[in-house]
Amino acid sequence: MARPAVSYRALALGADERAVGVIAGAYALLLLAALLCAGIALPVPVWALGLILAALGFCLGVGQPLSMTTVVRAAPDDARSTALALG
């Protein structure tokens, strides 16, 4: 469900704006995921824990392709597969 939204946003932006947006989005999702991980330890009702875990799954699901995009853009053309394997 999150993948089409990320792809649409990437298509809507220009090349330079897209590079900055991808990196900023990845950092924002990383920060939000860290906060949600900390929220798992809080004494909350089960329904709230379900919401925290759903939001955490969304952040990690969107953040993973964004981090792959960042690695691909940073690597030279002839070393992209190696960079993805190591990154």
GROMACS .gro file of N, CA and C in nm:
model
  261
    1MET      N    1   0.082  -0.119   0.000
    1MET     CA    2   0.000   0.000   0.000
    1MET      C    3   0.087   0.126   0.000
    2ALA      N    4   0.200   0.123   0.066
    2ALA     CA    5   0.287   0.241   0.071
    2ALA      C    6   0.371   0.255  -0.054
    3ARG      N    7   0.402   0.146  -0.120
    3ARG     CA    8   0.491   0.148  -0.237
    3ARG      C    9   0.437   0.237  -0.350
    4PRO      N   10   0.308   0.228  -0.388
    4PRO     CA   11   0.260   0.318  -0.494
    4PRO      C   12   0.269   0.465  -0.456
    5ALA      N   13   0.250   0.498  -0.330
    5ALA     CA   14   0.258   0.637  -0.287
    5ALA      C   15   0.400   0.690  -0.300
    6VAL      N   16   0.498   0.608  -0.268
    6VAL     CA   17   0.637   0.649  -0.281
    6VAL      C   18   0.672   0.665  -0.428
    7SER      N   19   0.629   0.571  -0.512
    7SER     CA   20   0.659   0.577  -0.655
    7SER      C   21   0.594   0.700  -0.718
    8TYR      N   22   0.471   0.730  -0.680
    8TYR     CA   23   0.402   0.847  -0.735
    8TYR      C   24   0.474   0.974  -0.695
    9ARG      N   25   0.518   0.982  -0.571
    9ARG     CA   26   0.590   1.101  -0.525
    9ARG      C   27   0.722   1.115  -0.599
   10ALA      N   28   0.791   1.005  -0.623
   10ALA     CA   29   0.918   1.009  -0.695
   10ALA      C   30   0.897   1.055  -0.839
   11LEU      N   31   0.788   1.015  -0.901
   11LEU     CA   32   0.761   1.058  -1.038
   11LEU      C   33   0.720   1.205  -1.044
   12ALA      N   34   0.659   1.255  -0.940
   12ALA     CA   35   0.609   1.392  -0.940
   12ALA      C   36   0.719   1.495  -0.919
   13LEU      N   37   0.833   1.454  -0.864
   13LEU     CA   38   0.941   1.547  -0.834
   13LEU      C   39   1.048   1.545  -0.942
   14GLY      N   40   1.125   1.650  -0.950
   14GLY     CA   41   1.237   1.654  -1.043
   14GLY      C   42   1.356   1.576  -0.988
   15ALA      N   43   1.463   1.567  -1.065
   15ALA     CA   44   1.578   1.484  -1.028
   15ALA      C   45   1.646   1.533  -0.901
   16ASP      N   46   1.678   1.663  -0.893
   16ASP     CA   47   1.748   1.713  -0.774
   16ASP      C   48   1.658   1.711  -0.653
   17GLU      N   49   1.535   1.754  -0.669
   17GLU     CA   50   1.441   1.754  -0.557
   17GLU      C   51   1.414   1.613  -0.510
   18ARG      N   52   1.411   1.520  -0.604
   18ARG     CA   53   1.383   1.382  -0.568
   18ARG      C   54   1.496   1.325  -0.483
   19ALA      N   55   1.621   1.356  -0.517
   19ALA     CA   56   1.735   1.305  -0.440
   19ALA      C   57   1.731   1.358  -0.297
   20VAL      N   58   1.704   1.485  -0.281
   20VAL     CA   59   1.695   1.544  -0.147
   20VAL      C   60   1.575   1.487  -0.073
   21GLY      N   61   1.463   1.470  -0.142
   21GLY     CA   62   1.342   1.417  -0.079
   21GLY      C   63   1.358   1.274  -0.033
   22VAL      N   64   1.428   1.193  -0.110
   22VAL     CA   65   1.449   1.054  -0.074
   22VAL      C   66   1.533   1.044   0.052
   23ILE      N   67   1.641   1.120   0.057
   23ILE     CA   68   1.729   1.114   0.174
   23ILE      C   69   1.658   1.170   0.298
   24ALA      N   70   1.590   1.282   0.283
   24ALA     CA   71   1.517   1.340   0.397
   24ALA      C   72   1.406   1.246   0.442
   25GLY      N   73   1.337   1.185   0.347
   25GLY     CA   74   1.231   1.091   0.382
   25GLY      C   75   1.284   0.969   0.454
   26ALA      N   76   1.399   0.920   0.411
   26ALA     CA   77   1.458   0.803   0.476
   26ALA      C   78   1.496   0.836   0.620
   27TYR      N   79   1.556   0.953   0.641
   27TYR     CA   80   1.593   0.992   0.778
   27TYR      C   81   1.470   1.014   0.866
   28ALA      N   82   1.366   1.074   0.810
   28ALA     CA   83   1.244   1.097   0.888
   28ALA      C   84   1.179   0.965   0.927
   29LEU      N   85   1.174   0.871   0.833
   29LEU     CA   86   1.115   0.741   0.864
   29LEU      C   87   1.200   0.663   0.964
   30LEU      N   88   1.331   0.678   0.955
   30LEU     CA   89   1.420   0.613   1.051
   30LEU      C   90   1.396   0.667   1.192
   31LEU      N   91   1.384   0.798   1.203
   31LEU     CA   92   1.358   0.858   1.334
   31LEU      C   93   1.222   0.815   1.389
   32LEU      N   94   1.121   0.816   1.303
   32LEU     CA   95   0.988   0.775   1.348
   32LEU      C   96   0.986   0.627   1.387
   33ALA      N   97   1.056   0.544   1.311
   33ALA     CA   98   1.063   0.401   1.345
   33ALA      C   99   1.133   0.380   1.478
   34ALA      N  100   1.236   0.457   1.506
   34ALA     CA  101   1.306   0.445   1.634
   34ALA      C  102   1.213   0.484   1.750
   35LEU      N  103   1.137   0.589   1.731
   35LEU     CA  104   1.042   0.630   1.836
   35LEU      C  105   0.933   0.525   1.856
   36LEU      N  106   0.887   0.467   1.747
   36LEU     CA  107   0.784   0.364   1.758
   36LEU      C  108   0.840   0.238   1.824
   37CYS      N  109   0.966   0.205   1.797
   37CYS     CA  110   1.029   0.090   1.865
   37CYS      C  111   1.034   0.114   2.016
   38ALA      N  112   1.067   0.236   2.054
   38ALA     CA  113   1.068   0.269   2.196
   38ALA      C  114   0.927   0.263   2.254
   39GLY      N  115   0.828   0.296   2.174
   39GLY     CA  116   0.690   0.292   2.220
   39GLY      C  117   0.640   0.153   2.250
   40ILE      N  118   0.703   0.051   2.192
   40ILE     CA  119   0.662  -0.087   2.219
   40ILE      C  120   0.683  -0.122   2.367
   41ALA      N  121   0.782  -0.062   2.429
   41ALA     CA  122   0.814  -0.093   2.569
   41ALA      C  123   0.720  -0.024   2.667
   42LEU      N  124   0.640   0.070   2.620
   42LEU     CA  125   0.550   0.142   2.710
   42LEU      C  126   0.431   0.055   2.751
   43PRO      N  127   0.383   0.075   2.873
   43PRO     CA  128   0.263   0.000   2.915
   43PRO      C  129   0.137   0.064   2.854
   44VAL      N  130   0.096   0.011   2.740
   44VAL     CA  131  -0.021   0.065   2.669
   44VAL      C  132  -0.120  -0.048   2.648
   45PRO      N  133  -0.247  -0.012   2.621
   45PRO     CA  134  -0.346  -0.117   2.591
   45PRO      C  135  -0.309  -0.193   2.463
   46VAL      N  136  -0.368  -0.308   2.447
   46VAL     CA  137  -0.337  -0.393   2.333
   46VAL      C  138  -0.370  -0.324   2.202
   47TRP      N  139  -0.483  -0.251   2.196
   47TRP     CA  140  -0.520  -0.184   2.071
   47TRP      C  141  -0.417  -0.077   2.034
   48ALA      N  142  -0.362  -0.008   2.135
   48ALA     CA  143  -0.260   0.093   2.108
   48ALA      C  144  -0.130   0.028   2.060
   49LEU      N  145  -0.098  -0.087   2.117
   49LEU     CA  146   0.019  -0.160   2.073
   49LEU      C  147   0.003  -0.204   1.928
   50GLY      N  148  -0.118  -0.243   1.891
   50GLY     CA  149  -0.145  -0.279   1.753
   50GLY      C  150  -0.124  -0.162   1.658
   51LEU      N  151  -0.168  -0.043   1.700
   51LEU     CA  152  -0.147   0.076   1.618
   51LEU      C  153   0.001   0.111   1.606
   52ILE      N  154   0.073   0.098   1.716
   52ILE     CA  155   0.218   0.125   1.714
   52ILE      C  156   0.288   0.029   1.618
   53LEU      N  157   0.252  -0.099   1.627
   53LEU     CA  158   0.317  -0.197   1.540
   53LEU      C  159   0.280  -0.178   1.394
   54ALA      N  160   0.156  -0.137   1.366
   54ALA     CA  161   0.115  -0.110   1.227
   54ALA      C  162   0.192   0.010   1.172
   55ALA      N  163   0.205   0.114   1.251
   55ALA     CA  164   0.280   0.232   1.207
   55ALA      C  165   0.429   0.198   1.189
   56LEU      N  166   0.482   0.115   1.277
   56LEU     CA  167   0.622   0.072   1.266
   56LEU      C  168   0.643  -0.009   1.138
   57GLY      N  169   0.552  -0.098   1.108
   57GLY     CA  170   0.560  -0.175   0.985
   57GLY      C  171   0.554  -0.088   0.862
   58PHE      N  172   0.469   0.015   0.866
   58PHE     CA  173   0.460   0.109   0.754
   58PHE      C  174   0.593   0.183   0.736
   59CYS      N  175   0.648   0.233   0.845
   59CYS     CA  176   0.775   0.307   0.837
   59CYS      C  177   0.888   0.221   0.784
   60LEU      N  178   0.899   0.099   0.833
   60LEU     CA  179   1.005   0.011   0.787
   60LEU      C  180   0.981  -0.034   0.643
   61GLY      N  181   0.855  -0.053   0.605
   61GLY     CA  182   0.823  -0.095   0.469
   61GLY      C  183   0.851   0.013   0.366
   62VAL      N  184   0.832   0.138   0.402
   62VAL     CA  185   0.863   0.248   0.311
   62VAL      C  186   1.011   0.283   0.318
   63GLY      N  187   1.070   0.272   0.434
   63GLY     CA  188   1.210   0.310   0.451
   63GLY      C  189   1.307   0.217   0.380
   64GLN      N  190   1.274   0.090   0.366
   64GLN     CA  191   1.364  -0.004   0.303
   64GLN      C  192   1.390   0.030   0.156
   65PRO      N  193   1.287   0.055   0.074
   65PRO     CA  194   1.317   0.094  -0.065
   65PRO      C  195   1.387   0.230  -0.074
   66LEU      N  196   1.357   0.320   0.018
   66LEU     CA  197   1.426   0.449   0.017
   66LEU      C  198   1.574   0.433   0.047
   67SER      N  199   1.608   0.344   0.140
   67SER     CA  200   1.750   0.323   0.168
   67SER      C  201   1.820   0.255   0.051
   68MET      N  202   1.751   0.165  -0.019
   68MET     CA  203   1.810   0.103  -0.138
   68MET      C  204   1.833   0.207  -0.247
   69THR      N  205   1.740   0.299  -0.262
   69THR     CA  206   1.755   0.405  -0.362
   69THR      C  207   1.875   0.493  -0.329
   70THR      N  208   1.894   0.524  -0.203
   70THR     CA  209   2.008   0.606  -0.161
   70THR      C  210   2.140   0.535  -0.191
   71VAL      N  211   2.147   0.405  -0.165
   71VAL     CA  212   2.269   0.328  -0.192
   71VAL      C  213   2.297   0.323  -0.342
   72VAL      N  214   2.193   0.301  -0.423
   72VAL     CA  215   2.211   0.292  -0.568
   72VAL      C  216   2.260   0.425  -0.624
   73ARG      N  217   2.209   0.534  -0.574
   73ARG     CA  218   2.251   0.665  -0.624
   73ARG      C  219   2.393   0.700  -0.582
   74ALA      N  220   2.437   0.651  -0.468
   74ALA     CA  221   2.572   0.683  -0.419
   74ALA      C  222   2.679   0.597  -0.486
   75ALA      N  223   2.641   0.480  -0.536
   75ALA     CA  224   2.739   0.388  -0.594
   75ALA      C  225   2.764   0.421  -0.741
   76PRO      N  226   2.886   0.393  -0.788
   76PRO     CA  227   2.913   0.407  -0.932
   76PRO      C  228   2.828   0.307  -1.011
   77ASP      N  229   2.805   0.339  -1.138
   77ASP     CA  230   2.718   0.255  -1.221
   77ASP      C  231   2.765   0.110  -1.230
   78ASP      N  232   2.895   0.089  -1.236
   78ASP     CA  233   2.945  -0.048  -1.252
   78ASP      C  234   2.953  -0.125  -1.120
   79ALA      N  235   2.919  -0.061  -1.007
   79ALA     CA  236   2.927  -0.130  -0.878
   79ALA      C  237   2.794  -0.127  -0.802
   80ARG      N  238   2.684  -0.104  -0.872
   80ARG     CA  239   2.555  -0.095  -0.802
   80ARG      C  240   2.515  -0.225  -0.735
   81SER      N  241   2.530  -0.336  -0.805
   81SER     CA  242   2.490  -0.463  -0.745
   81SER      C  243   2.573  -0.497  -0.623
   82THR      N  244   2.703  -0.468  -0.629
   82THR     CA  245   2.789  -0.492  -0.513
   82THR      C  246   2.750  -0.401  -0.397
   83ALA      N  247   2.719  -0.276  -0.427
   83ALA     CA  248   2.680  -0.182  -0.321
   83ALA      C  249   2.549  -0.226  -0.256
   84LEU      N  250   2.454  -0.275  -0.335
   84LEU     CA  251   2.328  -0.323  -0.278
   84LEU      C  252   2.350  -0.448  -0.194
   85ALA      N  253   2.439  -0.534  -0.237
   85ALA     CA  254   2.466  -0.656  -0.161
   85ALA      C  255   2.531  -0.624  -0.027
   86LEU      N  256   2.617  -0.523  -0.024
   86LEU     CA  257   2.685  -0.486   0.100
   86LEU      C  258   2.605  -0.390   0.185
   87GLY      N  259   2.518  -0.312   0.124
   87GLY     CA  260   2.442  -0.209   0.195
   87GLY      C  261   2.323  -0.267   0.257
   0.00000   0.00000   0.00000
